[in-house]
Amino acid sequence: MSANHQGRCFCGAVKFTVSDGIAPPVPGSFNLNVLRAGRADLAITLTATPNPVAINGADTWNFAIKNNAPTVDVAGVTLTATFAGEVPFQFDAPSDPGCTFSVVGSTTQLSCTLGAVAGGMTRNLALTGHGGFAGDVFANAKVAVTGPVPIDETPANDTTTTALSVAQRVSSGPAQTISGVDARGIAAGDFNADGIADLAVATGAAQGTVVFLSIPDPANASRRMLASTPITLDPSPSRAIAVADFNSDHNLDVVTAAAAGSPHRIYMNAGQASFTGANVGDPAEDSYGVAVGDVNGDGLPDLVFANNGPTSVYLNRGSGVFELAAKLGTASSRGAVLVDLFGDALPELVLANASGDAAVYRNTAGAFTLELTLPTGPTTSVTAADLNGDKRADLIFGRDTSTLPATPSGEVWLNTSPSKPMPARVATRAAQRVPRTATSKCRRRSRRWSATLPLH
């Protein structure tokens, strides 16, 4: 047990290991807080229901303030909260007379003086309202004991945050269904320069590559839908698709990755969704994915094809001309992403491999070298995003295996390096395999593990 009391509460993590005698032992832990006599412990949670909610739809913010000290009563509680973000949220009059609102711009401040909360009991507060515009509302709330006593010795659970998404429309089913399309990959982009995203689809049949333009809904002119009849770019089948402005003419172009025997194709957009197609790369390549990014920092988007065999990197030489620059690895790759993991403005290459663990290639002046492999097991896709708001790119892998000990789910690697962005933590639903070098914490379901990766 590790603990930290420092003259206040005894707060520690109790670690344990469980085993059924057959499968490998599984470690876990839970937090134990022991309060000194006469001390309180307020904790607050906040949820928004429903979430997301449609514009002008009724929504309820639910505050739950719990006194975790079972025998110590709290005579009074103060609650403060801030609601801010892209759009203002309009609250109804508060249901509790001790609460008031103040509004400045798109930010709403809540201030409440509430009554007593007995030991072990919970004080609930519900506030209703609606959002008049589409966007996100971010809420921060804090609770405190009124007066000097009793002392709350565990301030870490006195604050909470949550967010509400206000959408133009919320549907329990698909807003639109397009039938008869053997889709293998999709990419969104504004191909006709009307300011609204359209949809490009790679198919595995003679339909080839098609584009569905966004049009006004005939049944409701204030809404949009995809045209039922697509623009056909090419009858060649493909497995994956991506979009970018490859020739710097401010029009989004399309690239597709194909199986062996069918060519990769690039479709240059002359504007207004007028495309001209050409082959790119090696038709012998058996590709499952394509990634786009400026590999060498020349301002032109380059291509990486994730292949069944060596992955290929093609540099953009301008005017739709691509030159083979490298062949990487020998794995059977199913997906690729180009993302800056080291903060040097050049993207690294991350490959999802069906034949083994994922691979990370470091980019040095436009040239890739294998940095490390991530113990993901076989994966089928990969993407990147800042999932925890620390301005570092994290990685998300898709999997389709259910072979133990892996689970048929996604796997998230959070970037926790303090100096150089690098994946260093396994998070929700990660596999239970743990290498052993430098320790960081992870969460799988409701338990905590130590996971490790070399940090460079």
mmCIF file of C-alpha atoms in Angstrom, residues 15 416 418 424-426 434-442 449-455:
data_model
loop_
_atom_site.group_PDB
_atom_site.id
_atom_site.type_symbol
_atom_site.label_atom_id
_atom_site.label_comp_id
_atom_site.label_asym_id
_atom_site.label_seq_id
_atom_site.Cartn_x
_atom_site.Cartn_y
_atom_site.Cartn_z
ATOM 1 C CA LYS A 15 -2.893 -2.833 -4.847
ATOM 2 C CA THR A 416 2.302 10.903 -21.638
ATOM 3 C CA PRO A 418 6.620 15.131 -20.505
ATOM 4 C CA ALA A 424 3.555 5.876 -23.340
ATOM 5 C CA ARG A 425 0.311 4.722 -21.795
ATOM 6 C CA VAL A 426 -2.231 2.049 -22.557
ATOM 7 C CA VAL A 434 2.795 -5.453 -20.208
ATOM 8 C CA PRO A 435 6.392 -4.830 -21.320
ATOM 9 C CA ARG A 436 8.842 -3.771 -18.614
ATOM 10 C CA THR A 437 10.903 -0.638 -18.922
ATOM 11 C CA ALA A 438 9.444 2.687 -17.675
ATOM 12 C CA THR A 439 6.222 2.769 -15.709
ATOM 13 C CA SER A 440 3.090 4.791 -16.337
ATOM 14 C CA LYS A 441 -0.503 4.208 -15.266
ATOM 15 C CA CYS A 442 -3.412 3.001 -17.332
ATOM 16 C CA TRP A 449 -2.557 -1.415 -14.138
ATOM 17 C CA SER A 450 1.051 -0.413 -14.543
ATOM 18 C CA ALA A 451 1.943 -0.375 -18.235
ATOM 19 C CA THR A 452 5.398 0.305 -19.616
ATOM 20 C CA LEU A 453 7.132 1.510 -22.722
ATOM 21 C CA PRO A 454 10.662 2.749 -23.378
ATOM 22 C CA LEU A 455 10.717 6.557 -23.337
#
